[in-house]
Short mmCIF file of C-alpha atoms and ligand atoms in Angstrom, two decimals:
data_model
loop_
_atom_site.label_atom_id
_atom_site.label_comp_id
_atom_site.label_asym_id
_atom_site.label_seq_id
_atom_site.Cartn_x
_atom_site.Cartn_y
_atom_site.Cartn_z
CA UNK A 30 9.73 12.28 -24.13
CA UNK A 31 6.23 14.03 -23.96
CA UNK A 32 5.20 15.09 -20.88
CA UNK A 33 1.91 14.09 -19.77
CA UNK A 34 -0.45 15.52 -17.05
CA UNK A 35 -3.27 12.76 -15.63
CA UNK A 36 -6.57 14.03 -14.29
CA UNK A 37 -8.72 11.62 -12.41
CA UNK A 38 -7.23 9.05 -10.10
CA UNK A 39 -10.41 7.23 -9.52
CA UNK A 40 -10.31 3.37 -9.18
CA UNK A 41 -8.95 2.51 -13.22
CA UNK A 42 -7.24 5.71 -13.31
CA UNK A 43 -4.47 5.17 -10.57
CA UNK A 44 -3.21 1.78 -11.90
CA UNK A 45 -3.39 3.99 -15.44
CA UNK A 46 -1.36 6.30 -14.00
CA UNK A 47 0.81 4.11 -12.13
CA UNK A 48 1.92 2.88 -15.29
CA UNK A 49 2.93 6.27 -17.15
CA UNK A 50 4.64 7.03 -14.67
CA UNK A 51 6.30 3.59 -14.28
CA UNK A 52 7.32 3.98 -18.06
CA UNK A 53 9.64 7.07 -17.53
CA UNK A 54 6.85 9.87 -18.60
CA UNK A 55 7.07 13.19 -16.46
CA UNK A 56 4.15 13.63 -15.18
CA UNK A 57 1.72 15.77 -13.56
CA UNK A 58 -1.29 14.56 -11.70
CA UNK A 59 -4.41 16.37 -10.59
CA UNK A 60 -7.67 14.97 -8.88
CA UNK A 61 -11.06 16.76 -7.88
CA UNK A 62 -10.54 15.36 -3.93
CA UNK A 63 -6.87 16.22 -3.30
CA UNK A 64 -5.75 14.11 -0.99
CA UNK A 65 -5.30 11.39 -3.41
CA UNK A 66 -3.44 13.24 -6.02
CA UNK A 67 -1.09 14.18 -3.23
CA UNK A 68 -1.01 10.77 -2.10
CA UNK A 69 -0.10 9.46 -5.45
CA UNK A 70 2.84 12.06 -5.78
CA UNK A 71 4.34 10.78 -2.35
CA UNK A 72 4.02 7.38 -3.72
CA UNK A 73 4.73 7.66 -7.42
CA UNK A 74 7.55 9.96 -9.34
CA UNK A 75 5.20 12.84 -10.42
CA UNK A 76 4.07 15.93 -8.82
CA UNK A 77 0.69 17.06 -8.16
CA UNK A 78 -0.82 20.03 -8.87
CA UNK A 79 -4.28 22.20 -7.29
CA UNK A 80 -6.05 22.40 -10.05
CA UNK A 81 -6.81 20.65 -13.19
CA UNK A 82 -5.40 23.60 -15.19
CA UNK A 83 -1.61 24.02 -13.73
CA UNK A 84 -1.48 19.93 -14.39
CA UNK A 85 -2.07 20.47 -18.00
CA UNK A 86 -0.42 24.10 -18.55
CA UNK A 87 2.94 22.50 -20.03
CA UNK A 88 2.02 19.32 -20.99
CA UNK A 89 2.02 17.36 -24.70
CA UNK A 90 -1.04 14.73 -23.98
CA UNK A 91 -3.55 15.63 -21.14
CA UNK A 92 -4.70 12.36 -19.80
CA UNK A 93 -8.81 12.58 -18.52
CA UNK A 94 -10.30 9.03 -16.83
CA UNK A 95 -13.47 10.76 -15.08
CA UNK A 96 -16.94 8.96 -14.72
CA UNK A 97 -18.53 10.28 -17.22
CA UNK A 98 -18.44 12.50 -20.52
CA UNK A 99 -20.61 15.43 -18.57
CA UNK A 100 -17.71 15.14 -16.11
CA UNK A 101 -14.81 16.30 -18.57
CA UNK A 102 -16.78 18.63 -20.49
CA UNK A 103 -17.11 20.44 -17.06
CA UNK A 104 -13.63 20.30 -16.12
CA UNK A 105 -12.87 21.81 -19.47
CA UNK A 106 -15.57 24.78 -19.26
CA UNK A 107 -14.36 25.22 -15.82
CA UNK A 108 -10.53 26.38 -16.43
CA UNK A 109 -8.85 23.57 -18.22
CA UNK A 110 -9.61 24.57 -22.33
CA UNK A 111 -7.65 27.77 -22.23
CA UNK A 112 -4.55 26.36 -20.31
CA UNK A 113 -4.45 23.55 -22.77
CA UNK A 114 -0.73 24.12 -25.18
CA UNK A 115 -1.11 24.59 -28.96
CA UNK A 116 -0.87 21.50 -30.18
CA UNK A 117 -1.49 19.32 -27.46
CA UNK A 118 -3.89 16.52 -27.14
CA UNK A 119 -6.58 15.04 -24.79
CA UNK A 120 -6.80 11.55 -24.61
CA UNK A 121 -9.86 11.08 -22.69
CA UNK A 122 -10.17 7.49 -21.11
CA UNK A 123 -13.18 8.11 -20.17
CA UNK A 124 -15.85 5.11 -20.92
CA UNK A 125 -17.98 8.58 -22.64
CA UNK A 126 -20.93 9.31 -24.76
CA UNK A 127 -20.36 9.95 -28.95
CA UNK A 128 -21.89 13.33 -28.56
CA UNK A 129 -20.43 14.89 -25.86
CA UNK A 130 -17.41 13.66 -27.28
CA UNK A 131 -17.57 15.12 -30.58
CA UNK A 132 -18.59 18.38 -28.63
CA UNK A 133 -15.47 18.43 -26.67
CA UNK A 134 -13.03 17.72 -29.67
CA UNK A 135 -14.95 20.93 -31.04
CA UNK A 136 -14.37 22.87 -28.39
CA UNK A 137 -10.62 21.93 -27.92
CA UNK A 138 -9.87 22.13 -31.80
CA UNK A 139 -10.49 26.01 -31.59
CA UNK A 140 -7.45 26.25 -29.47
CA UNK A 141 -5.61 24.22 -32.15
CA UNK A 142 -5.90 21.14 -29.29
CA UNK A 143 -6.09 17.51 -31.01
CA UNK A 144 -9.15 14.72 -29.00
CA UNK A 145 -8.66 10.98 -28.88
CA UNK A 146 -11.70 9.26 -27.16
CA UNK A 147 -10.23 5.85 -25.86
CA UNK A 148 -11.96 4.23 -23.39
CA UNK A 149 -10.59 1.04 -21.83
CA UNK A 150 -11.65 -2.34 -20.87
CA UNK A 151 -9.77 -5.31 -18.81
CA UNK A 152 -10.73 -4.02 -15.56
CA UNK A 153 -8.60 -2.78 -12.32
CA UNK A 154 -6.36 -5.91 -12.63
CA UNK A 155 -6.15 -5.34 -16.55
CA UNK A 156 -4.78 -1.49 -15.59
CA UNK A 157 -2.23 -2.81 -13.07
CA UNK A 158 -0.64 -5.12 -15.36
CA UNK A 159 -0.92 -2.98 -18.42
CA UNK A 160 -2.75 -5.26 -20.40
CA UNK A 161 -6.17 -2.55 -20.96
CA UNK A 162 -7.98 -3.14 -24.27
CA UNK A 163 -8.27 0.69 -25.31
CA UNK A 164 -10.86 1.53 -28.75
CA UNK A 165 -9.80 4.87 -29.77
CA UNK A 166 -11.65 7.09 -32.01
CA UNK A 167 -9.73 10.32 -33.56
CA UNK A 168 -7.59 11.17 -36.04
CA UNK A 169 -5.17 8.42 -37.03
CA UNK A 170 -2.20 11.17 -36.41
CA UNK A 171 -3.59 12.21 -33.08
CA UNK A 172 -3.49 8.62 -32.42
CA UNK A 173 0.15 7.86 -33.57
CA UNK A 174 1.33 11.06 -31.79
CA UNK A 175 -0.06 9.59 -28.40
CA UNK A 176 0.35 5.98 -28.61
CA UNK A 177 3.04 5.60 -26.72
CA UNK A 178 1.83 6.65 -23.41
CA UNK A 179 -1.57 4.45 -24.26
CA UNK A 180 1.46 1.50 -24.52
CA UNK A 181 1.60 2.18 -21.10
CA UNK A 182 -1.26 0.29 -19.86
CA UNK A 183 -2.86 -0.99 -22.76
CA UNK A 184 -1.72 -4.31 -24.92
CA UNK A 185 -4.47 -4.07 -27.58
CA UNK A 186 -4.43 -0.65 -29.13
CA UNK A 187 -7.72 -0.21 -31.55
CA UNK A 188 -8.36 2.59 -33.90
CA UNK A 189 -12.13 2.14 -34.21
CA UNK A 190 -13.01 5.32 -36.60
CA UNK A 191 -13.40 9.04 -36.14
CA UNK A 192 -14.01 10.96 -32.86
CA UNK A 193 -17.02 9.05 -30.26
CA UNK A 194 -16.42 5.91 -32.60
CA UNK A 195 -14.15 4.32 -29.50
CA UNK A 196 -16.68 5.61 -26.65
CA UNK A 197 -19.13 4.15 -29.48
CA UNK A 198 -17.71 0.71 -29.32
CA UNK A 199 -17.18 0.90 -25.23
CA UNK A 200 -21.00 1.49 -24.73
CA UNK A 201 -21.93 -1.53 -26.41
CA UNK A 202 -19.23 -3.78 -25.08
CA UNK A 203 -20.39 -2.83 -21.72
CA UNK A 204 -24.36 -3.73 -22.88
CA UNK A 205 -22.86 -7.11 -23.63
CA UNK A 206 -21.26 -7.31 -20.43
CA UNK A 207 -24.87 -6.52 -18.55
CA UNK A 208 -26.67 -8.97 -20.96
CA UNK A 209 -24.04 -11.68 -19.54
CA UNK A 210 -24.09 -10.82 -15.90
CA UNK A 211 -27.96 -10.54 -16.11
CA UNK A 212 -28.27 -13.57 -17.90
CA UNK A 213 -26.10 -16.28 -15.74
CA UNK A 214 -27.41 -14.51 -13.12
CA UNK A 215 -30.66 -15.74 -13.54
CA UNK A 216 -29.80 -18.98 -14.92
CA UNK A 217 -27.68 -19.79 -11.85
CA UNK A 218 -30.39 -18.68 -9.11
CA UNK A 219 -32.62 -20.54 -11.15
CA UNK A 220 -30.11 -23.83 -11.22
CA UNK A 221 -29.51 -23.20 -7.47
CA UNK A 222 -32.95 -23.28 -6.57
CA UNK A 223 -33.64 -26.20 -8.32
CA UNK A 224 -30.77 -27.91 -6.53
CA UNK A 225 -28.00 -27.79 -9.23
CA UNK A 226 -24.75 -26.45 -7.42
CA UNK A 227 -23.35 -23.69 -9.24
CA UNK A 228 -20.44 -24.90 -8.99
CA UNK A 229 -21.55 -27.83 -11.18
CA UNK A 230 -23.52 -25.74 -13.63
CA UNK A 231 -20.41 -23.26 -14.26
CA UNK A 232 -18.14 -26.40 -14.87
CA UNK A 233 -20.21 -27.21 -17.55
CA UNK A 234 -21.40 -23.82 -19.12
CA UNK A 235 -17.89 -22.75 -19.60
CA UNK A 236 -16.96 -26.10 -21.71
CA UNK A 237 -20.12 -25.24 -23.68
CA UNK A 238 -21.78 -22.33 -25.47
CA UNK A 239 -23.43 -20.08 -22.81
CA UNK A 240 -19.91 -19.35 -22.03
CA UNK A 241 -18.78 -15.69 -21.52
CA UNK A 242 -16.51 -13.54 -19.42
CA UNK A 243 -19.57 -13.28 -16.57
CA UNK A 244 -19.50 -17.42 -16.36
CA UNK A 245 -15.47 -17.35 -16.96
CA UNK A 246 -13.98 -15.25 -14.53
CA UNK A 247 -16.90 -12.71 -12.89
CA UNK A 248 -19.11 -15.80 -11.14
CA UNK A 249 -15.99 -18.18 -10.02
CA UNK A 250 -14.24 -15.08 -8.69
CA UNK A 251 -16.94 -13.06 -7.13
CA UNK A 252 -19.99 -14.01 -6.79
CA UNK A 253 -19.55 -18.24 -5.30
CA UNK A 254 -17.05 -16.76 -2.93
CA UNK A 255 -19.70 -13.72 -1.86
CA UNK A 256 -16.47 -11.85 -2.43
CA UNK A 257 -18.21 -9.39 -4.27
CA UNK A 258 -14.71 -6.89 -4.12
CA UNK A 259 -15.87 -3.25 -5.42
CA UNK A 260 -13.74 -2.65 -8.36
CA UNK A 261 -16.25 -1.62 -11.25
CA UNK A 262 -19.03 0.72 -9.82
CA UNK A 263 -22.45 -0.44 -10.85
CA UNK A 264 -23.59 3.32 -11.60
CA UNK A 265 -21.13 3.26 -14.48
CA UNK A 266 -22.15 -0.07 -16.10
CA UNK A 267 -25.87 1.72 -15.91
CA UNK A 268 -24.07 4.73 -17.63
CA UNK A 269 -22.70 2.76 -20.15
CA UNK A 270 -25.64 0.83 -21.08
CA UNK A 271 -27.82 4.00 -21.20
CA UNK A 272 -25.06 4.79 -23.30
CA UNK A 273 -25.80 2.22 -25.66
CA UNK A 274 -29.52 2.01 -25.79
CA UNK A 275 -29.21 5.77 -26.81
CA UNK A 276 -26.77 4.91 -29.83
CA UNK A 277 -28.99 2.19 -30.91
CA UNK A 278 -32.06 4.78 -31.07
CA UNK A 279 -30.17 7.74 -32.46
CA UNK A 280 -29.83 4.98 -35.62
CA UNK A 281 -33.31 3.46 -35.41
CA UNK A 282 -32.07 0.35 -34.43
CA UNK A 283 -34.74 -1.48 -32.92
CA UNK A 284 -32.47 -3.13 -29.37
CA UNK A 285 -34.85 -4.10 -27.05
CA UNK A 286 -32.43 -6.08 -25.31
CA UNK A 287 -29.86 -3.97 -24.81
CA UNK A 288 -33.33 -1.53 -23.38
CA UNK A 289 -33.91 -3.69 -20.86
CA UNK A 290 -30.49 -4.44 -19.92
CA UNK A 291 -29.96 -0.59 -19.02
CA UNK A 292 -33.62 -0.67 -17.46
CA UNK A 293 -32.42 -3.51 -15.22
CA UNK A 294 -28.69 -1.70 -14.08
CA UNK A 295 -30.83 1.95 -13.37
CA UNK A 296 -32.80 -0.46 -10.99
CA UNK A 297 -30.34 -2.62 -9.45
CA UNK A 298 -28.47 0.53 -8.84
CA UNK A 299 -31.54 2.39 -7.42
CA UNK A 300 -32.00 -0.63 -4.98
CA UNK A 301 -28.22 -1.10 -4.18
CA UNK A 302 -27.09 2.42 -4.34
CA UNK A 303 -23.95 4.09 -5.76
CA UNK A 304 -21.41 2.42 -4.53
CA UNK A 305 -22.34 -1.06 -5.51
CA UNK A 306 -19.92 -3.17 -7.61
CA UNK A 307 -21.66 -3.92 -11.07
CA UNK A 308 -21.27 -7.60 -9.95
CA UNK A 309 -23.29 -7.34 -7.06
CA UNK A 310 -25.96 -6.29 -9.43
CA UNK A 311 -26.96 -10.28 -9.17
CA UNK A 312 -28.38 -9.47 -5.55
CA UNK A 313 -31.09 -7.93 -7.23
CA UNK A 314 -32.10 -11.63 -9.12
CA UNK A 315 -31.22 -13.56 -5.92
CA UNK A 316 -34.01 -11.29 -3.65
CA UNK A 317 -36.61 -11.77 -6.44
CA UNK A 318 -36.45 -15.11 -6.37
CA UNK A 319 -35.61 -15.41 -2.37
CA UNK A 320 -32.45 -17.98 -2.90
CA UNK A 321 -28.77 -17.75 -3.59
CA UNK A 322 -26.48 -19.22 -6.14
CA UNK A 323 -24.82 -21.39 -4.59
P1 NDP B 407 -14.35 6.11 -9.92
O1 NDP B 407 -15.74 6.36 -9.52
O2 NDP B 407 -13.49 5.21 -9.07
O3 NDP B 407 -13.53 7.51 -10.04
C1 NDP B 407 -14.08 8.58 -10.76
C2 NDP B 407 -13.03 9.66 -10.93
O4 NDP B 407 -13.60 10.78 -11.61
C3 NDP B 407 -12.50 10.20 -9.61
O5 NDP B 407 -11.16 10.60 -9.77
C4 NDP B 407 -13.42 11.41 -9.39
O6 NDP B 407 -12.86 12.37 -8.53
C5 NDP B 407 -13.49 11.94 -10.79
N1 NDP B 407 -14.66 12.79 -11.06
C6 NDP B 407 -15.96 12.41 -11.17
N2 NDP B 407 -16.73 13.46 -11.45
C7 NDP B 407 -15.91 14.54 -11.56
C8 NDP B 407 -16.11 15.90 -11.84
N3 NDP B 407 -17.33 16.40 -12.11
N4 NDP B 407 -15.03 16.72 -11.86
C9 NDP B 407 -13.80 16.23 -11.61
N5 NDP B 407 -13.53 14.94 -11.32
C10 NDP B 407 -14.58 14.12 -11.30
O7 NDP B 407 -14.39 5.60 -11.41
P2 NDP B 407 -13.40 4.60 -12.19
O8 NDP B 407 -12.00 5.04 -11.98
O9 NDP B 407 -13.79 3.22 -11.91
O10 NDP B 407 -13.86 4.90 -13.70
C11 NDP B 407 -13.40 6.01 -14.45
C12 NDP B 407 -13.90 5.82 -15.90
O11 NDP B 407 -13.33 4.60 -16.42
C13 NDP B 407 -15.43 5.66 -15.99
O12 NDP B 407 -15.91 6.25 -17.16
C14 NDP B 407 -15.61 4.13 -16.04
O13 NDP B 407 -16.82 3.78 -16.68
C15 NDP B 407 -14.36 3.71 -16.81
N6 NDP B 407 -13.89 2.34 -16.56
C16 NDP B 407 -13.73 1.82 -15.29
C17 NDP B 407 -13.30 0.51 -15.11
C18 NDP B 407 -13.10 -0.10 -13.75
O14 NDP B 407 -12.83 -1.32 -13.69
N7 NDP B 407 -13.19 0.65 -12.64
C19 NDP B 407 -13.03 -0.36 -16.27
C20 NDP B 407 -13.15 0.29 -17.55
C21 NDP B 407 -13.60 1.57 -17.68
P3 NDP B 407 -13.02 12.23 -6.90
O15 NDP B 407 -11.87 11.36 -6.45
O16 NDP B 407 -12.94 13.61 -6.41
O17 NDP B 407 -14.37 11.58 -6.65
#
């Protein structure tokens, strides 16, 4: 069975990891804030290790779910590359940038390392239950050799093309997502204030065509209850839509929506800070227009 070391128990990658080690991998975990690498080895079977090196030494796929491309290349310049085994590979869950990406599979292959970008979607809930949409982009026989610990938490498995191609298809997944938030957010402030009940308006936009995953799930679950749980940090929807406007210009595609979109997360994160779930990002809309969706 390959032995896998996980680095970066942050809010998706503890259910992640939950679930390798759930499926009989032995496995190593390592986190920049130790505590909760050591609490996951009192609570999990898998040990923990000090730094992000000694996880990976003697492992067959090296696991990395950090915030942000930047993130890994750093771990990697700071210890990890040379402790990597011939022959290994990262899989880096990461929701990353194309560039930095193909930078990192660069860097790795020189040390005979193999790189699968495979970011994930489906959410906190989506990681617990093992149900993650993952779009990988590699080598089809990088892929094949590490699919079995993506089965772990993933149901739809998605070769998307070569190296960045999944991190690619990530960034402008998560531009739809901000178009939809930002979008029935301001249609149901909007409705509210013109005294529609949301409740009303929702009943009827998801049996018609302004339907999406925002109007589905997001609004009903989170934002009519004020529930607003912090699962999905709204700094890394703003990182993955910057993501996205910066694919669309490296190809001189003209996407001024998908622009804006990233111009409105950088400032609903500016005004709501860091820690802000990306739902809550509909706060913004509701002080503009000084009413709630209700
Ligand atoms: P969190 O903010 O909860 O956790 C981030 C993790 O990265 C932590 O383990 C943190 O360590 C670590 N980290 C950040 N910077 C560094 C660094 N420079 N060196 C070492 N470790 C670092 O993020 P999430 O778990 O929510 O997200 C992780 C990735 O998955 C992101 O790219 C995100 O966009 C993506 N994602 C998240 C989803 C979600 O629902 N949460 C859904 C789909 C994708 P420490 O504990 O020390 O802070």
């Amino acid at each position: 069975m390959l032995s896998v070391a996980f680095l970066g128990l942050g809010s998706i990658g503890r259910p992640m990891a939950r679930r390798i080690a759930a499926a009989g991998f032995p496995l190593t975990v390592w986190n920049r804030t130790t505590d909760r690498a050591e609490a996951f080895a009192r609570e999990q079977k898998a040990r923990h290790a000090k730094t992000a090196a000694e996880a990976a030494k003697d492992a067959d796929v090296v696991v990395t779910c950090l915030s942000t491309s930047a993130d890994v290349e750093q771990v990697i310049d700071g210890g990890l590359l040379p402790a990597l085994k011939k022959g290994a590979i990262l899989l880096d869950c990461t929701s990353g940038d194309p560039a930095t990406s193909r930078r990192i599979a660069r860097k790795v292959a020189a040390n005979s390392v193999g790189f699968v970008d495979a970011p994930v979607s489906g959410g906190v809930r989506g990681a617990e239950e093992g149900t993650l949409t993952v779009m990988c982009g590699g080598e089809p026989k990088d892929l094949d050799r590490v699919r079995p610990v993506i089965e772990a938490f993933g149901k739809k498995i998605v070769h998307c093309g070569p190296v960045g191609a999944g991190d690619a298809v990530k960034a402008m997944n998560q531009a739809l997502l901000a178009i939809t938030i930002w979008g029935t957010g301001e249609a149901l402030v909007a409705l509210s204030k013109s005294g529609v009940s949301a409740h009303v308006a929702l009943e009827v936009i998801n049996a018609s065509s302004g339907r999406s995953n925002a109007s589905m799930n997001l609004f009903p679950e989170r934002v009519l209850t004020r529930a607003f749980p912090r699962t999905f940090r709204l700094a890394l929807l703003d990182k993955d839509a910057r993501i996205a406007a910066q694919i669309a210009r490296d190809e001189r595609v003209p996407a001024p929506l998908t622009q804006i979109a990233a111009d409105l997360c950088t400032l609903a994160r500016q005004e709501l800070g860091d820690e802000a779930d990306h739902v809550e990002a509909v706060k913004v809309i509701e002080q503009w227009a000084g009413a709630e969706v209700r």
